Short mmCIF file of C-alpha atoms and ligand atoms in Angstrom, two decimals:
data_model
loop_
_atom_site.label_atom_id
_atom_site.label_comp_id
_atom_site.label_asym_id
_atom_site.label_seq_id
_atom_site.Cartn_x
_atom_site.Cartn_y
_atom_site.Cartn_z
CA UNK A 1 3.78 -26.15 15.39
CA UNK A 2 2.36 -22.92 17.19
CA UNK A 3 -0.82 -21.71 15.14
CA UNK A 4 0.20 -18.80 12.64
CA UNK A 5 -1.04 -15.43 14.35
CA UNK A 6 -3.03 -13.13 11.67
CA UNK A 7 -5.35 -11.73 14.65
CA UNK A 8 -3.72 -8.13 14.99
CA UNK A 9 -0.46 -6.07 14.12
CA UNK A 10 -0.56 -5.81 17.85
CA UNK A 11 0.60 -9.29 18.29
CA UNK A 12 4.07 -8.85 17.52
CA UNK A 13 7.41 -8.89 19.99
CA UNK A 14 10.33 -6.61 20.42
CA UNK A 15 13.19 -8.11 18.27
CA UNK A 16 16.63 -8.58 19.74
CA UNK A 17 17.80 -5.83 17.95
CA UNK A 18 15.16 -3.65 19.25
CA UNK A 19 15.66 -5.08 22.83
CA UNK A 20 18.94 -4.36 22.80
CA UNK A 21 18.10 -0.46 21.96
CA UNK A 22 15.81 -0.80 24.57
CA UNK A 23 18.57 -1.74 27.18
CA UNK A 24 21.26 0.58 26.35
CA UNK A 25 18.59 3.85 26.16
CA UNK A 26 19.81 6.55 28.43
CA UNK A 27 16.76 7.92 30.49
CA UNK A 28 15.48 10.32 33.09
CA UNK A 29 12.16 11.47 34.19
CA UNK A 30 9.78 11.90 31.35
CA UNK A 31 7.26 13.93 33.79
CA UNK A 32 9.66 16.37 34.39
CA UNK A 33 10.29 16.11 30.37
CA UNK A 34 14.07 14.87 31.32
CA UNK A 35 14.21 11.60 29.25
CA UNK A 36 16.36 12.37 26.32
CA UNK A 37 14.67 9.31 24.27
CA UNK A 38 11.47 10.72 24.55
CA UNK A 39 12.56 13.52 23.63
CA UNK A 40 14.47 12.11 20.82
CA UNK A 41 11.38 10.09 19.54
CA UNK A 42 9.12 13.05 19.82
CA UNK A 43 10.89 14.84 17.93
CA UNK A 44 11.31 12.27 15.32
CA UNK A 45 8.10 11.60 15.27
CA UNK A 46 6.33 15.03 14.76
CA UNK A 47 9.05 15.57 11.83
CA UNK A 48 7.97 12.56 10.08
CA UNK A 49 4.25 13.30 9.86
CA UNK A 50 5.02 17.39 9.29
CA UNK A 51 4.02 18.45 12.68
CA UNK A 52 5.63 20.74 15.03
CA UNK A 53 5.49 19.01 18.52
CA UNK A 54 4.72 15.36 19.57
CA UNK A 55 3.96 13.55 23.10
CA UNK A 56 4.79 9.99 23.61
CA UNK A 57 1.55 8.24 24.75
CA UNK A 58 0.96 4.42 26.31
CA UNK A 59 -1.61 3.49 23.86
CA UNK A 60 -3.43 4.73 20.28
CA UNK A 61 -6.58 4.96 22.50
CA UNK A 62 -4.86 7.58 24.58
CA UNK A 63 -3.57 9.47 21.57
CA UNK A 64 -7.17 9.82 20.16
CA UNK A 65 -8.90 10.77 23.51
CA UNK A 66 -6.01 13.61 24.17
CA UNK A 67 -7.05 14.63 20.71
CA UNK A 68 -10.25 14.92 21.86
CA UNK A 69 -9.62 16.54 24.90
CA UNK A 70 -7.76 19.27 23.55
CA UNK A 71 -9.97 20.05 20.94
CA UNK A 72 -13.02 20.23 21.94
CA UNK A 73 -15.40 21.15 24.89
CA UNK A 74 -18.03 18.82 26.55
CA UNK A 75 -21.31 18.74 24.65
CA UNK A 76 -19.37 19.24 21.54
CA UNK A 77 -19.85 16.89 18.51
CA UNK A 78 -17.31 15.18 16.82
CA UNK A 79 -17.77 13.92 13.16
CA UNK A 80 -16.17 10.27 12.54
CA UNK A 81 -16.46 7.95 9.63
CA UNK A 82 -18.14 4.62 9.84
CA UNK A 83 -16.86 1.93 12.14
CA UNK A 84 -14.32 4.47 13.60
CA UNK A 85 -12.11 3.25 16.23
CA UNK A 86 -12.51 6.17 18.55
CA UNK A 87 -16.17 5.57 18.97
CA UNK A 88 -16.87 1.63 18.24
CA UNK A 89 -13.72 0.52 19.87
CA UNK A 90 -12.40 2.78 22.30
CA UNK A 91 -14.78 1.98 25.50
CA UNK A 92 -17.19 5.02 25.18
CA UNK A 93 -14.45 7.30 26.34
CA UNK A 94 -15.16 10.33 24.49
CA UNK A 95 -18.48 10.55 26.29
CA UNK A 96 -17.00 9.48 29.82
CA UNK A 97 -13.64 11.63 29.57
CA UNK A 98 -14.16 14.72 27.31
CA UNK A 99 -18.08 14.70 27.57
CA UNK A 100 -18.51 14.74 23.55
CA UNK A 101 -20.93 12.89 21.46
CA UNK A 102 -19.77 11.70 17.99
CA UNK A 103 -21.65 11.60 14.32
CA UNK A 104 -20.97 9.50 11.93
CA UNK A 105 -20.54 10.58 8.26
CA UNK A 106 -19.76 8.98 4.97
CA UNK A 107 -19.72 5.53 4.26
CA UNK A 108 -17.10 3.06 4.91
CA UNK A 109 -15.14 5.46 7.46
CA UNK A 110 -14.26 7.80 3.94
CA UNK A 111 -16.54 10.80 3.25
CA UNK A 112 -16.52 13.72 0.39
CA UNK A 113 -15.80 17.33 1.16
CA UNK A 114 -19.74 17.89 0.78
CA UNK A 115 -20.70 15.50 2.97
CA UNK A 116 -18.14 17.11 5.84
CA UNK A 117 -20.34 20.45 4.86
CA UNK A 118 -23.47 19.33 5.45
CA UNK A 119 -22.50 17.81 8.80
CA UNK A 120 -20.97 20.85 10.02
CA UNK A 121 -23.98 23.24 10.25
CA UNK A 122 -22.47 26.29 12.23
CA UNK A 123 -23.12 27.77 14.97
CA UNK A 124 -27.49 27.42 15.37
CA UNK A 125 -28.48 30.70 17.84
CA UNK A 126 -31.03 28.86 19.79
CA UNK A 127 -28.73 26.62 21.11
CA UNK A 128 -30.35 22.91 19.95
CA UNK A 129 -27.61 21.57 18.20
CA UNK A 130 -24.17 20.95 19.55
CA UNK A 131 -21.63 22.33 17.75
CA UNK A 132 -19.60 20.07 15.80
CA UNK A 133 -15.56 20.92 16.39
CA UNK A 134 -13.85 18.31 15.37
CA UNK A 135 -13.81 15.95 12.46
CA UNK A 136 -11.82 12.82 12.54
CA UNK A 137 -10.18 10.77 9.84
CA UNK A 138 -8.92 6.87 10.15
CA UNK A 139 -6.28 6.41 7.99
CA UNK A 140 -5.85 3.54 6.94
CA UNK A 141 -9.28 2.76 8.15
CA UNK A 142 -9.54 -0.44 10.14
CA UNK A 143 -13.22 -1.40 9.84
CA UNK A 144 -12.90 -0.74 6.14
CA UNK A 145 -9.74 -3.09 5.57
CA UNK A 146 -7.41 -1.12 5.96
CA UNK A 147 -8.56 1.00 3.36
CA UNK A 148 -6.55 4.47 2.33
CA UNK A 149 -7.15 7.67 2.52
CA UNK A 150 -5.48 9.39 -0.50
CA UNK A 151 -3.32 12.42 0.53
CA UNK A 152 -5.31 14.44 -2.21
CA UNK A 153 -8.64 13.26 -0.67
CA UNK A 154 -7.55 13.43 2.66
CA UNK A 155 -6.44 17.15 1.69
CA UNK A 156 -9.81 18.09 0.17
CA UNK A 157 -11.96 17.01 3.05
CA UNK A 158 -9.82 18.41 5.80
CA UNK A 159 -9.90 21.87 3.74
CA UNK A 160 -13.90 21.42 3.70
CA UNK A 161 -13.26 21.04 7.54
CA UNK A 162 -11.55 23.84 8.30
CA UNK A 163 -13.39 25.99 6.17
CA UNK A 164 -16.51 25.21 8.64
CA UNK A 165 -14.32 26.04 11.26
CA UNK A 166 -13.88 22.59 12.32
CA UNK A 167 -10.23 20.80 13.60
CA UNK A 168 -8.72 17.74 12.27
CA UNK A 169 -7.44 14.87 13.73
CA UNK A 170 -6.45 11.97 12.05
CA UNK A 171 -6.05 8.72 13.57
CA UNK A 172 -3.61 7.53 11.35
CA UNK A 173 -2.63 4.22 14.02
CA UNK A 174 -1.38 2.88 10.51
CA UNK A 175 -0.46 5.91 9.01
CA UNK A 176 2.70 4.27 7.74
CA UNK A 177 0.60 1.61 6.18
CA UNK A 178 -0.66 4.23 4.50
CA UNK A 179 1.87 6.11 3.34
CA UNK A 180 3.52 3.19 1.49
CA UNK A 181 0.83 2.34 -0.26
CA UNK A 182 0.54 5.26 -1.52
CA UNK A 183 4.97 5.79 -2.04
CA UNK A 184 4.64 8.95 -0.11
CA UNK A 185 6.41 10.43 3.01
CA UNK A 186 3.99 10.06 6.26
CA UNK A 187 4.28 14.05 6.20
CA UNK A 188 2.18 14.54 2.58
CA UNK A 189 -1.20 13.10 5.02
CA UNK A 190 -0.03 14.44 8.50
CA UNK A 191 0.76 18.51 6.93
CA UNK A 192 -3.17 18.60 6.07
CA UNK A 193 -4.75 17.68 9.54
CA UNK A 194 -4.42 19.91 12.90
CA UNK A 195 -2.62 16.91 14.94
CA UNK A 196 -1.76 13.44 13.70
CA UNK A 197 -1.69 10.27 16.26
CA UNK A 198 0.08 6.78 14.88
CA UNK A 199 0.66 3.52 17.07
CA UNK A 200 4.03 2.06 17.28
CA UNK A 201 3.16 -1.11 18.85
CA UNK A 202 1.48 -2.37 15.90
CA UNK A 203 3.20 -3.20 12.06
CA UNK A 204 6.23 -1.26 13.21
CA UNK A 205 6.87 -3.74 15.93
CA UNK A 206 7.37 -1.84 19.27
CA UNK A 207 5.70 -3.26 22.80
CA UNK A 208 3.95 -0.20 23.76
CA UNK A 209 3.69 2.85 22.40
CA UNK A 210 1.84 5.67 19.88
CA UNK A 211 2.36 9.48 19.67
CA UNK A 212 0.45 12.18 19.15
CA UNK A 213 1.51 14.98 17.04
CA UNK A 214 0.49 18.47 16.55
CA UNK A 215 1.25 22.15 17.13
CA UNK A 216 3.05 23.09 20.49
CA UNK A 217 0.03 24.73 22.33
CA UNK A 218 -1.80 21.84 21.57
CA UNK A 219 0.58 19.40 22.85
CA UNK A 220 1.57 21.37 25.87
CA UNK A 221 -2.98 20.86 26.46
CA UNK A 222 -2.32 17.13 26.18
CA UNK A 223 0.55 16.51 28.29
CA UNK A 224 -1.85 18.08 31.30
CA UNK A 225 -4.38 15.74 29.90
CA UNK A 226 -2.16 12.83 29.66
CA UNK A 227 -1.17 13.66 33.90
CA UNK A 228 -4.80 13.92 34.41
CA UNK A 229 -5.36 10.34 33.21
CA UNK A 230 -2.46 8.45 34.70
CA UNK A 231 -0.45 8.43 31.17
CA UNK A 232 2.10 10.49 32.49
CA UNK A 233 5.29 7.68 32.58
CA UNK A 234 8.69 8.31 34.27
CA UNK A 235 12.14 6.46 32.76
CA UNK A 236 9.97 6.03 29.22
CA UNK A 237 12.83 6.14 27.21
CA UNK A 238 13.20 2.43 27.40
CA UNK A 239 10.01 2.25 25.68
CA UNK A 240 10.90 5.61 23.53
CA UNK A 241 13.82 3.55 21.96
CA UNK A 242 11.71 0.79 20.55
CA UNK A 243 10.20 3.56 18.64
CA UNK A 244 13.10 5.00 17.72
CA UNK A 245 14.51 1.69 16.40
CA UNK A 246 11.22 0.89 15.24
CA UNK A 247 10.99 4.43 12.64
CA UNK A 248 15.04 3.54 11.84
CA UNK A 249 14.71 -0.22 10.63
CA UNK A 250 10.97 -1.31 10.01
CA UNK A 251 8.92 0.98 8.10
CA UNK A 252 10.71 -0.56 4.69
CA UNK A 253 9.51 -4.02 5.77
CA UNK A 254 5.91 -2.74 5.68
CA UNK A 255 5.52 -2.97 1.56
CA UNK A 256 6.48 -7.08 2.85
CA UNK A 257 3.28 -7.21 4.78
CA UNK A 258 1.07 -5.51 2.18
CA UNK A 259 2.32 -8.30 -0.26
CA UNK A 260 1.69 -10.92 2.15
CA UNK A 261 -2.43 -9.42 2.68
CA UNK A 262 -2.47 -9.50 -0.97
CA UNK A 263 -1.00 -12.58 -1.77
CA UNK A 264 -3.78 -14.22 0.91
CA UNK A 265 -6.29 -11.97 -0.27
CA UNK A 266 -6.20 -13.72 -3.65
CA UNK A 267 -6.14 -17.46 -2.51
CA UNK A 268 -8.99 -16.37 -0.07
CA UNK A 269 -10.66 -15.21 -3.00
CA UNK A 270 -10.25 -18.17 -4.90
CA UNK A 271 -12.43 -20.24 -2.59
CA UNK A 272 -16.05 -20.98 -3.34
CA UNK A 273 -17.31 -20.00 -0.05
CA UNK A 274 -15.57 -17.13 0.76
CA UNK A 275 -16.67 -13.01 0.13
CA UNK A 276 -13.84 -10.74 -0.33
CA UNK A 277 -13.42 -7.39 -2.00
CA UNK A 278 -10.36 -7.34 -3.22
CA UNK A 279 -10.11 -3.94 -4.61
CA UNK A 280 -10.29 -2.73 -0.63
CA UNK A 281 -7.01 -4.87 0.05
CA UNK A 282 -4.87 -2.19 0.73
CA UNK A 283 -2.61 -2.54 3.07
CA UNK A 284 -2.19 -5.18 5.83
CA UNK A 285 -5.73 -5.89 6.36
CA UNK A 286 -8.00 -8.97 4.96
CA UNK A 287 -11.87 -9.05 5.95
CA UNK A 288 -14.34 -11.49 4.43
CA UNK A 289 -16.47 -13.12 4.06
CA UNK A 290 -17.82 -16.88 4.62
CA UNK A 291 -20.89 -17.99 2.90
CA UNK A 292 -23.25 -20.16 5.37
CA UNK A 293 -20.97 -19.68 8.27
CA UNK A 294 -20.44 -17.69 11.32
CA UNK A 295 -17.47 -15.48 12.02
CA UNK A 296 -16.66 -17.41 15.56
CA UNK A 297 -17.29 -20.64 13.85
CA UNK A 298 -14.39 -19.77 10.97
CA UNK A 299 -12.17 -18.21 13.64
CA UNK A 300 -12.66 -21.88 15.60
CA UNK A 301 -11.95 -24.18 12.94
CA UNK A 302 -9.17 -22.53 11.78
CA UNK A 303 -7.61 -21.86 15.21
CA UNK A 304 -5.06 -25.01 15.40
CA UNK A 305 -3.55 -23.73 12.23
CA UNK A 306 -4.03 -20.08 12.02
CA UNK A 307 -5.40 -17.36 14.48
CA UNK A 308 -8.15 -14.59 12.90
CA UNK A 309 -10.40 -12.56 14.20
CA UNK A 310 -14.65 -12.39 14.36
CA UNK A 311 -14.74 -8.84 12.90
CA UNK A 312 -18.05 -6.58 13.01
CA UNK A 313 -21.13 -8.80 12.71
CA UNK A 314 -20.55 -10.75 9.76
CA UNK A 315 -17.08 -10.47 9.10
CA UNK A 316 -13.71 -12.14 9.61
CA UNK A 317 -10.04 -10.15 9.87
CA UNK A 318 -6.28 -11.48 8.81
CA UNK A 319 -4.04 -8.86 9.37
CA UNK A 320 -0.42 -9.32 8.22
CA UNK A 321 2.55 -8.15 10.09
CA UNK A 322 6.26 -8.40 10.97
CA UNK A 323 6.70 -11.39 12.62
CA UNK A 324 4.95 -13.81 9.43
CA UNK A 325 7.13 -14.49 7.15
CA UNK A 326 5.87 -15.61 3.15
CA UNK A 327 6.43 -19.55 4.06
CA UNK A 328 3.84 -18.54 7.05
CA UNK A 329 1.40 -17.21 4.61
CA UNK A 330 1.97 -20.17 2.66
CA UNK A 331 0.93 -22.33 5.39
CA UNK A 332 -2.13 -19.88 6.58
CA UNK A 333 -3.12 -20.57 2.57
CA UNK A 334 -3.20 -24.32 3.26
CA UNK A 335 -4.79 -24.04 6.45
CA UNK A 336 -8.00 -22.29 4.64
CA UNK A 337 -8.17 -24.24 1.76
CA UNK A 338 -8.32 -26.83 4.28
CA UNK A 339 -11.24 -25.81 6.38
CA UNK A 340 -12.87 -23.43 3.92
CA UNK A 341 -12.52 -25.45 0.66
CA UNK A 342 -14.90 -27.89 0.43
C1 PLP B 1 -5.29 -0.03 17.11
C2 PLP B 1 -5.97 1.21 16.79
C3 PLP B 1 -5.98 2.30 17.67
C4 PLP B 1 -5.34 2.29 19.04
O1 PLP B 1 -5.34 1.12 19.70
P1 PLP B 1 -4.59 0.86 21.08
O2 PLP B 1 -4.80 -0.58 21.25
O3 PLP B 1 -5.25 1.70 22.09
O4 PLP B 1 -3.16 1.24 20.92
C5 PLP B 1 -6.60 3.45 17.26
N1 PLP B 1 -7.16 3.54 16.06
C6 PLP B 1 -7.16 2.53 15.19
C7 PLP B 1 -7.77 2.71 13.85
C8 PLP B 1 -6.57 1.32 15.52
O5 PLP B 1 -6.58 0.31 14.65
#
């Protein structure tokens, strides 16, 4: 039996179904802005998350470094939360491609609306500090197991932002995670930040894909942005229609995979050994813990049964997704008992 894959969301394959939508997608030349999919999911997209205009984009990476781009001017600074993806995980490309240098606030990737005040001093007349123009906000936040953002939180501290005349973005690559955690339309997160960027290739099943959503001028920066670094994709609608299929038939099955992270957060927790906080089991994330062990060394015993992740320094990561079903979790439960019982 093939190990049971908990390593990423990221790991999981086009169904049939969505194959098949992928194979009958009528297409033309995205560049030109000619591919009636793209168009389609675009559309679709920005609608669900209560933004205006939306650009189909290869990868969540992309999405957050357009973001970037658009927003802000080189030797700008750019407030993120702790452990952010778009500056522990994303290369260094906000200092290579949009010349910006980031801050971190708050703790855990969340931070109050005073804490977003004091970081965004304004404007200083001699010129020492670089002006801070963007804040971002991970939600759900990876590094924090897949923690949420509540929209009402979310709301406060992106009002704080603005008030310092700073933009939002929020990386919400599981913003759908989010959003049923909480039993709320994507929109009642996405109407409170400037743009909006969420992955498709991850829980919602799709082989490539995010998009980034926002208002129309800003898109229209990103698509030249998206040109300038090789993002710019011709018949895309066969990609486009995964998403599509993706946003008609899988974001239900998400409240399945939060169950699942829960349901192995709590046998996890029931082990001697093992460090978990359950109270941060949100969605379809799991990090912890394991006493008198290294991360690699967990990930390697466990990796003829089930596949999980070294995560941060100390830290291991299940995540939960589509293609495990509850007699896999099962399994994954015996599997740890196994090598982290005794
Ligand atoms: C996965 C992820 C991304 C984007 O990842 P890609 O692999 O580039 O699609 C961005 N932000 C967060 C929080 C993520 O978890």
């Amino acid at each position: 039996m093939l190990p049971i894959d908990l390593r990423s969301d990221t790991v999981t394959r086009p169904s049939a179904a969505m194959r098949a939508a992928m194979a009958q997608a009528e297409v033309g030349d995205d560049v030109f802005r000619e591919d009636p999919t793209v168009r389609a999911l675009e559309e679709r997209g920005a609608a669900l998350v209560g933004q205006e205009a939306a650009l189909f984009v290869p990868s969540g990476t992309m999405a957050n470094q357009l973001a970037i781009l658009a927003w802000c001017n080189r030797g700008d600074e750019v407030l993120v939360g702790e452990g952010a993806h778009s500056y522990e995980s994303e290369g260094g490309a906000g200092a290579v491609l949009a010349g910006v240098q980031f801050r971190v606030v708050g703790r855990g990737g969340h931070f109050t609306p005073a804490e977003i005040e004091a970081a965004a001093r304004g404007e200083d007349p001699t010129g020492h500090a670089p002006p801070p123009t963007l804040l971002m906000i991970e939600n759900t936040h990876n590094r924090g197991g897949g923690k949420v953002m509540p929209a009402i939180a979310l709301a406060a501290v992106a009002e704080a932002a603005r008030t310092r005349g700073l933009r939002t973005h929020m990386d919400g690559a599981r913003l759908f995670n989010a959003a049923t955690f909480c039993d709320l339309p994507a929109a009642a997160f996405g109407q409170h930040v400037d743009s909006v960027s969420f992955c498709l290739s991850k829980g919602l099943g799709c082989p490539v894909g995010s998009l980034l959503c926002g208002p129309k001028d800003f898109i229209q920066r990103a698509f030249r942005f998206r040109k300038m670094l090789g993002g710019g994709m011709r018949q895309a609608g066969i990609l486009a229609a995964a998403g599509l299929h993706a946003l008609d038939h899988h974001l239900p099955d998400l409240r399945a995979d939060h169950h699942r992270a829960r349901r192995l957060a709590e046998a996890l927790a029931h082990l001697p050994d093992v460090e978990i906080d359950l109270a941060s089991v949100h969605t379809n994330i799991v990090i912890f813990k394991v006493r008198h062990r290294r991360p690699a060394a967990v990930c390697a015993a466990l990796a003829d049964w089930v596949r999980v992740l070294p995560f941060g320094g100390d830290t291991v990561r299940a995540v939960t997704h589509r293609d495990v079903d509850d007699e896999d979790i099962e399994r994954a439960i015996l599997a740890f008992n196994e090598v982290l019982g005794g």
